[in-house]
C-alpha atoms as a printed R data frame, in Angstrom:
    type eleno elety resid chain resno       x       y       z
1   ATOM     1    CA   MET     A     1  97.600 110.672  87.784
2   ATOM     2    CA   ALA     A     2  99.065 114.015  86.770
3   ATOM     3    CA   THR     A     3  99.831 114.470  83.086
4   ATOM     4    CA   ALA     A     4 103.291 115.489  81.856
5   ATOM     5    CA   GLU     A     5 101.878 118.939  81.066
6   ATOM     6    CA   GLU     A     6 100.488 119.301  84.586
7   ATOM     7    CA   ALA     A     7 103.801 118.232  86.131
8   ATOM     8    CA   LEU     A     8 105.637 120.803  84.039
9   ATOM     9    CA   MET     A     9 103.190 123.599  84.905
10  ATOM    10    CA   LYS     A    10 103.463 122.868  88.632
11  ATOM    11    CA   LYS     A    11 106.951 124.345  88.590
12  ATOM    12    CA   SER     A    12 105.455 127.769  87.941
13  ATOM    13    CA   GLY     A    13 102.510 127.601  90.364
14  ATOM    14    CA   ASP     A    14  99.130 126.049  91.143
15  ATOM    15    CA   ILE     A    15  97.484 124.952  87.900
16  ATOM    16    CA   TYR     A    16  94.012 124.727  89.448
17  ATOM    17    CA   ARG     A    17  94.014 128.121  91.173
18  ATOM    18    CA   SER     A    18  95.702 130.366  88.630
19  ATOM    19    CA   ILE     A    19  94.730 133.566  90.449
20  ATOM    20    CA   LEU     A    20  97.443 132.699  92.956
21  ATOM    21    CA   HIS     A    21  99.928 133.578  90.191
22  ATOM    22    CA   ASP     A    22  98.483 137.095  90.038
23  ATOM    23    CA   GLU     A    23  98.905 137.876  93.738
24  ATOM    24    CA   ALA     A    24 102.152 139.799  93.225
25  ATOM    25    CA   ASP     A    25 100.961 142.954  95.000
26  ATOM    26    CA   ASN     A    26 101.360 143.318  98.736
27  ATOM    27    CA   THR     A    27  97.884 144.673  99.450
28  ATOM    28    CA   THR     A    28  96.086 141.336  99.787
29  ATOM    29    CA   GLN     A    29  95.589 140.377 103.419
30  ATOM    30    CA   TRP     A    30  96.194 136.660 103.905
31  ATOM    31    CA   ARG     A    31  94.812 134.838 106.929
32  ATOM    32    CA   HIS     A    32  98.155 133.146 107.610
33  ATOM    33    CA   GLY     A    33 100.417 135.899 106.323
34  ATOM    34    CA   ALA     A    34 101.133 134.522 102.853
35  ATOM    35    CA   PRO     A    35  99.431 132.762  99.917
36  ATOM    36    CA   PRO     A    36  98.661 129.081 100.598
37  ATOM    37    CA   THR     A    37 100.117 126.032  98.884
38  ATOM    38    CA   TYR     A    38  97.935 123.115  97.801
39  ATOM    39    CA   ASP     A    39 100.518 120.451  96.914
40  ATOM    40    CA   SER     A    40  99.049 117.772  99.188
41  ATOM    41    CA   VAL     A    41  95.386 118.155  98.196
42  ATOM    42    CA   ASN     A    42  96.343 118.565  94.536
43  ATOM    43    CA   GLN     A    43  98.090 115.201  94.697
44  ATOM    44    CA   LEU     A    44  95.028 113.667  96.373
45  ATOM    45    CA   PHE     A    45  92.847 115.176  93.639
46  ATOM    46    CA   GLU     A    46  95.009 113.869  90.811
47  ATOM    47    CA   GLU     A    47  95.204 110.373  92.292
48  ATOM    48    CA   GLY     A    48  91.489 110.112  93.075
49  ATOM    49    CA   ARG     A    49  89.611 112.108  90.445
50  ATOM    50    CA   THR     A    50  87.207 110.276  88.171
51  ATOM    51    CA   LYS     A    51  87.262 112.879  85.372
52  ATOM    52    CA   GLU     A    52  90.093 114.578  83.487
53  ATOM    53    CA   TRP     A    53  88.547 117.484  81.625
54  ATOM    54    CA   PRO     A    54  90.141 118.873  78.442
55  ATOM    55    CA   LYS     A    55  92.101 122.056  78.966
56  ATOM    56    CA   GLY     A    56  89.868 125.070  78.343
57  ATOM    57    CA   SER     A    57  86.633 123.079  78.508
58  ATOM    58    CA   LEU     A    58  83.645 124.482  80.383
59  ATOM    59    CA   GLU     A    59  83.999 121.685  82.937
60  ATOM    60    CA   GLU     A    60  87.631 122.602  83.649
61  ATOM    61    CA   VAL     A    61  86.784 126.312  83.882
62  ATOM    62    CA   VAL     A    62  83.990 125.660  86.390
63  ATOM    63    CA   GLN     A    63  86.111 123.240  88.424
64  ATOM    64    CA   ASN     A    64  89.007 125.658  88.708
65  ATOM    65    CA   ALA     A    65  86.702 128.599  89.436
66  ATOM    66    CA   ILE     A    66  85.198 126.804  92.434
67  ATOM    67    CA   LYS     A    67  88.636 125.738  93.681
68  ATOM    68    CA   SER     A    68  89.805 129.360  93.418
69  ATOM    69    CA   TRP     A    69  86.718 130.653  95.244
70  ATOM    70    CA   GLU     A    70  87.261 128.147  98.068
71  ATOM    71    CA   MET     A    71  90.904 129.226  98.273
72  ATOM    72    CA   GLU     A    72  89.944 132.876  98.666
73  ATOM    73    CA   LEU     A    73  87.223 132.099 101.198
74  ATOM    74    CA   SER     A    74  89.616 130.048 103.332
75  ATOM    75    CA   HIS     A    75  92.727 132.202 103.076
76  ATOM    76    CA   LYS     A    76  91.790 135.850 102.489
77  ATOM    77    CA   THR     A    77  90.472 138.028 105.275
78  ATOM    78    CA   ARG     A    78  88.924 140.899 103.281
79  ATOM    79    CA   LEU     A    79  86.143 140.608 100.735
80  ATOM    80    CA   GLN     A    80  87.687 143.466  98.740
81  ATOM    81    CA   ASP     A    81  90.630 141.185  97.899
82  ATOM    82    CA   PHE     A    82  88.414 138.499  96.312
83  ATOM    83    CA   LYS     A    83  88.701 138.095  92.543
84  ATOM    84    CA   THR     A    84  86.214 135.239  92.108
85  ATOM    85    CA   ILE     A    85  83.017 136.938  93.284
86  ATOM    86    CA   ASN     A    86  81.044 140.142  92.855
87  ATOM    87    CA   PRO     A    87  81.102 141.313  96.496
88  ATOM    88    CA   ASP     A    88  78.138 143.668  96.063
89  ATOM    89    CA   LYS     A    89  75.794 140.908  94.891
90  ATOM    90    CA   PHE     A    90  77.233 137.672  96.244
91  ATOM    91    CA   LYS     A    91  74.937 135.248  98.034
92  ATOM    92    CA   LEU     A    92  75.500 131.637  99.144
93  ATOM    93    CA   ILE     A    93  72.440 129.384  99.467
94  ATOM    94    CA   VAL     A    94  72.869 125.878 100.915
95  ATOM    95    CA   ASN     A    95  70.100 123.268 100.713
96  ATOM    96    CA   GLY     A    96  67.475 125.967 100.217
97  ATOM    97    CA   ARG     A    97  68.231 127.841 103.444
98  ATOM    98    CA   LYS     A    98  68.340 131.629 103.677
99  ATOM    99    CA   GLY     A    99  71.152 133.060 101.583
100 ATOM   100    CA   LEU     A   100  74.364 134.333 103.180
101 ATOM   101    CA   SER     A   101  76.054 137.510 101.977
102 ATOM   102    CA   GLY     A   102  79.732 137.603 101.110
103 ATOM   103    CA   GLU     A   103  80.654 139.109 104.467
104 ATOM   104    CA   GLU     A   104  78.527 136.558 106.338
105 ATOM   105    CA   THR     A   105  80.104 133.685 104.426
106 ATOM   106    CA   LEU     A   106  83.609 135.020 105.015
107 ATOM   107    CA   GLY     A   107  82.922 135.449 108.719
108 ATOM   108    CA   LEU     A   108  81.597 131.918 109.128
109 ATOM   109    CA   GLY     A   109  84.110 130.131 106.905
110 ATOM   110    CA   SER     A   110  83.302 127.544 104.255
111 ATOM   111    CA   TYR     A   111  82.651 124.595 106.593
112 ATOM   112    CA   ASN     A   112  80.297 126.465 108.919
113 ATOM   113    CA   ALA     A   113  78.472 128.077 105.999
114 ATOM   114    CA   LEU     A   114  77.915 124.706 104.323
115 ATOM   115    CA   LEU     A   115  77.038 122.827 107.523
116 ATOM   116    CA   LYS     A   116  74.613 125.233 109.197
117 ATOM   117    CA   SER     A   117  71.388 123.507 110.164
118 ATOM   118    CA   SER     A   118  67.983 124.584 111.443
119 ATOM   119    CA   LEU     A   119  67.418 121.260 113.203
120 ATOM   120    CA   PRO     A   120  67.123 121.184 117.014
121 ATOM   121    CA   LYS     A   121  70.582 121.033 118.595
122 ATOM   122    CA   GLU     A   122  70.085 117.478 119.850
123 ATOM   123    CA   PHE     A   123  69.762 116.227 116.272
124 ATOM   124    CA   GLN     A   124  72.732 118.119 114.854
125 ATOM   125    CA   CYS     A   125  75.810 116.036 114.093
126 ATOM   126    CA   TYR     A   126  77.852 119.238 113.819
127 ATOM   127    CA   LYS     A   127  76.887 122.437 115.618
128 ATOM   128    CA   ALA     A   128  78.049 125.154 113.231
129 ATOM   129    CA   ASP     A   129  76.682 127.902 115.476
130 ATOM   130    CA   GLU     A   130  79.122 126.853 118.197
131 ATOM   131    CA   GLU     A   131  82.169 126.777 115.927
132 ATOM   132    CA   SER     A   132  84.455 129.626 114.921
133 ATOM   133    CA   PHE     A   133  86.130 129.984 111.544
134 ATOM   134    CA   GLU     A   134  89.359 128.639 113.054
135 ATOM   135    CA   SER     A   135  87.863 125.752 115.037
136 ATOM   136    CA   SER     A   136  85.893 124.487 112.051
137 ATOM   137    CA   HIS     A   137  88.942 124.448 109.798
138 ATOM   138    CA   ASP     A   138  91.047 122.842 112.531
139 ATOM   139    CA   ALA     A   139  88.480 120.051 112.915
140 ATOM   140    CA   PHE     A   140  88.443 119.129 109.234
141 ATOM   141    CA   ARG     A   141  92.197 119.576 108.765
142 ATOM   142    CA   SER     A   142  92.615 117.108 111.614
143 ATOM   143    CA   ALA     A   143  90.205 114.610 110.033
144 ATOM   144    CA   PHE     A   144  91.624 114.948 106.501
145 ATOM   145    CA   PRO     A   145  95.391 115.611 106.883
146 ATOM   146    CA   ARG     A   146  95.945 115.155 103.133
147 ATOM   147    CA   GLY     A   147  93.119 117.555 102.326
148 ATOM   148    CA   PHE     A   148  89.537 117.360 101.097
149 ATOM   149    CA   ALA     A   149  89.557 117.121  97.311
150 ATOM   150    CA   TRP     A   150  86.824 118.415  95.011
151 ATOM   151    CA   GLU     A   151  85.962 117.704  91.383
152 ATOM   152    CA   VAL     A   152  83.279 118.533  88.836
153 ATOM   153    CA   LEU     A   153  81.472 115.438  87.537
154 ATOM   154    CA   SER     A   154  79.157 117.110  85.006
155 ATOM   155    CA   VAL     A   155  78.196 120.576  83.800
156 ATOM   156    CA   TYR     A   156  74.639 120.897  82.554
157 ATOM   157    CA   SER     A   157  74.499 124.529  81.424
158 ATOM   158    CA   GLY     A   158  76.905 127.332  80.630
159 ATOM   159    CA   PRO     A   159  77.092 130.942  81.831
160 ATOM   160    CA   PRO     A   160  75.489 133.091  83.032
161 ATOM   161    CA   VAL     A   161  73.697 130.331  84.990
162 ATOM   162    CA   ILE     A   162  75.973 127.319  85.380
163 ATOM   163    CA   SER     A   163  74.538 124.127  86.834
164 ATOM   164    CA   PHE     A   164  76.847 121.266  87.757
165 ATOM   165    CA   LYS     A   165  77.318 118.051  89.714
166 ATOM   166    CA   PHE     A   166  80.312 117.640  92.029
167 ATOM   167    CA   ARG     A   167  82.151 115.163  94.239
168 ATOM   168    CA   HIS     A   168  84.014 115.931  97.499
169 ATOM   169    CA   TRP     A   169  86.319 113.334  99.107
170 ATOM   170    CA   GLY     A   170  89.155 112.719 101.517
171 ATOM   171    CA   PHE     A   171  90.669 109.979 103.679
172 ATOM   172    CA   PHE     A   172  89.632 110.004 107.331
173 ATOM   173    CA   GLU     A   173  93.140 109.612 108.760
174 ATOM   174    CA   GLY     A   174  92.979 111.874 111.818
175 ATOM   175    CA   PRO     A   175  90.503 112.335 114.685
176 ATOM   176    CA   PHE     A   176  87.315 114.323 114.164
177 ATOM   177    CA   LYS     A   177  85.748 115.903 117.238
178 ATOM   178    CA   GLY     A   178  87.212 113.117 119.363
179 ATOM   179    CA   HIS     A   179  86.081 110.307 117.049
180 ATOM   180    CA   ALA     A   180  88.797 107.862 116.041
181 ATOM   181    CA   PRO     A   181  89.836 107.853 112.376
182 ATOM   182    CA   THR     A   182  89.013 104.872 110.183
183 ATOM   183    CA   GLY     A   183  91.505 105.455 107.376
184 ATOM   184    CA   GLU     A   184  88.619 105.049 104.951
185 ATOM   185    CA   LYS     A   185  87.611 107.326 102.114
186 ATOM   186    CA   VAL     A   186  84.761 109.671 103.023
187 ATOM   187    CA   GLU     A   187  82.932 111.326 100.155
188 ATOM   188    CA   PHE     A   188  79.685 112.938  99.137
189 ATOM   189    CA   LEU     A   189  78.066 114.137  95.930
190 ATOM   190    CA   GLY     A   190  76.135 117.318  95.352
191 ATOM   191    CA   LEU     A   191  74.599 119.713  92.851
192 ATOM   192    CA   GLY     A   192  75.389 123.382  92.367
193 ATOM   193    CA   VAL     A   193  73.986 126.367  90.502
194 ATOM   194    CA   LEU     A   194  76.365 129.251  89.899
195 ATOM   195    CA   GLN     A   195  75.183 132.629  88.614
196 ATOM   196    CA   VAL     A   196  78.028 134.732  87.219
197 ATOM   197    CA   ASP     A   197  78.485 138.238  85.803
198 ATOM   198    CA   GLU     A   198  80.106 139.169  82.497
199 ATOM   199    CA   SER     A   199  83.548 138.754  84.100
200 ATOM   200    CA   LEU     A   200  82.586 135.253  85.333
201 ATOM   201    CA   ARG     A   201  82.581 136.427  88.942
202 ATOM   202    CA   ALA     A   202  80.070 134.586  91.119
203 ATOM   203    CA   GLU     A   203  76.969 136.549  92.121
204 ATOM   204    CA   GLU     A   204  74.977 133.686  93.597
205 ATOM   205    CA   VAL     A   205  76.000 130.138  94.514
206 ATOM   206    CA   GLU     A   206  73.440 127.456  95.346
207 ATOM   207    CA   ILE     A   207  74.664 124.139  96.778
208 ATOM   208    CA   TYR     A   208  72.540 121.042  97.402
209 ATOM   209    CA   TYR     A   209  73.861 117.909  99.103
210 ATOM   210    CA   ASP     A   210  73.131 115.440 101.930
211 ATOM   211    CA   PRO     A   211  75.369 116.072 104.995
212 ATOM   212    CA   ALA     A   212  74.603 112.516 106.189
213 ATOM   213    CA   GLU     A   213  76.938 111.237 103.461
214 ATOM   214    CA   LEU     A   214  79.758 113.166 105.122
215 ATOM   215    CA   PHE     A   215  78.980 112.521 108.777
216 ATOM   216    CA   GLY     A   216  78.130 108.867 108.224
217 ATOM   217    CA   GLY     A   217  81.837 108.321 107.609
218 ATOM   218    CA   LEU     A   218  83.150 110.676 110.291
219 ATOM   219    CA   LEU     A   219  81.053 109.367 113.192
220 ATOM   220    CA   LYS     A   220  81.558 105.631 112.642
221 ATOM   221    CA   GLU     A   221  84.000 105.129 115.497
222 ATOM   222    CA   PRO     A   222  83.399 105.874 119.198
223 ATOM   223    CA   LEU     A   223  85.049 108.790 120.975
224 ATOM   224    CA   ILE     A   224  88.678 108.176 121.865
225 ATOM   225    CA   SER     A   225  88.821 110.437 124.968
226 ATOM   226    CA   PRO     A   226  90.036 108.411 127.967
227 ATOM   227    CA   SER     A   227  87.581 110.157 130.307
228 ATOM   228    CA   ARG     A   228  84.347 112.066 129.755
229 ATOM   229    CA   SER     A   229  82.024 114.107 131.887
230 ATOM   230    CA   GLU     A   230  78.330 113.260 132.110
231 ATOM   231    CA   SER     A   231  77.484 116.104 129.725
232 ATOM   232    CA   GLU     A   232  80.055 114.792 127.241
233 ATOM   233    CA   ASP     A   233  78.547 111.307 127.519
234 ATOM   234    CA   ASN     A   234  75.144 112.761 126.695
235 ATOM   235    CA   THR     A   235  76.631 114.486 123.655
236 ATOM   236    CA   VAL     A   236  78.155 111.203 122.506
237 ATOM   237    CA   ASP     A   237  74.822 109.398 122.905
238 ATOM   238    CA   VAL     A   238  73.061 112.061 120.850
239 ATOM   239    CA   ALA     A   239  75.725 112.018 118.141
240 ATOM   240    CA   ALA     A   240  75.586 108.232 117.956
241 ATOM   241    CA   ALA     A   241  71.801 108.265 117.725
242 ATOM   242    CA   ALA     A   242  71.900 110.914 115.028
243 ATOM   243    CA   ALA     A   243  74.467 108.940 113.057
244 ATOM   244    CA   ALA     A   244  72.380 105.780 113.371
245 ATOM   245    CA   HIS     A   245  69.408 107.609 111.883
246 ATOM   246    CA   GLY     A   246  71.417 109.009 108.991
247 ATOM   247    CA   CYS     A   247  72.013 112.480 110.471
248 ATOM   248    CA   PRO     A   248  68.581 113.869 109.552
249 ATOM   249    CA   PHE     A   249  69.676 117.244 108.217
250 ATOM   250    CA   SER     A   250  67.080 119.307 106.399
251 ATOM   251    CA   LYS     A   251  66.555 122.871 105.275
């Protein structure tokens, strides 16, 4: 639950993404024309979090920094407008795969960047290479209408190399790629390593997690389309087989 202090601060802006308060200039280019609001996912976060970190603690700083970075990645269209990263050095590495530059990450979007896979297409539960920035966000907004909350569980080392454990969760209350929602909580855990500069801007982000924890919850139900072509049926069979085998994602 939100504390009295948090409720009071909400009147003046987002308490988890304070850089939104500093966006007074008109030069920032927003993907949807204006800064976003996070009221729904903030409520989900406050109702479902397992940790409440002291104000000013390293854990709170890291948690809010990642939330702010995700906000910029999802809602800003130019890397030059980012305040959370060093655009000249930034690299995102997921599950040990080849690192993505800032421009590559921005072009793909957060979901596609995190869900890229080198597995053969027939074993992929989600084909990031076939998704656009917009289609990927539409798919997960549909699945998690209240948002996809994120929290820091532990921080193991401080800057300039910050290592941490995190939790990501939401309620599967809308269809995902034609699969019926279950209404159940879907969540996964992961580890991250964040290298920052003297201004605490991210230079390199490493994320490690098991995508099967995510897709195991999203692919439980059969497709809800009333009619399917033969090629669609084949896709369903492959997705079901992949889900049954734990979505064997790897590097």
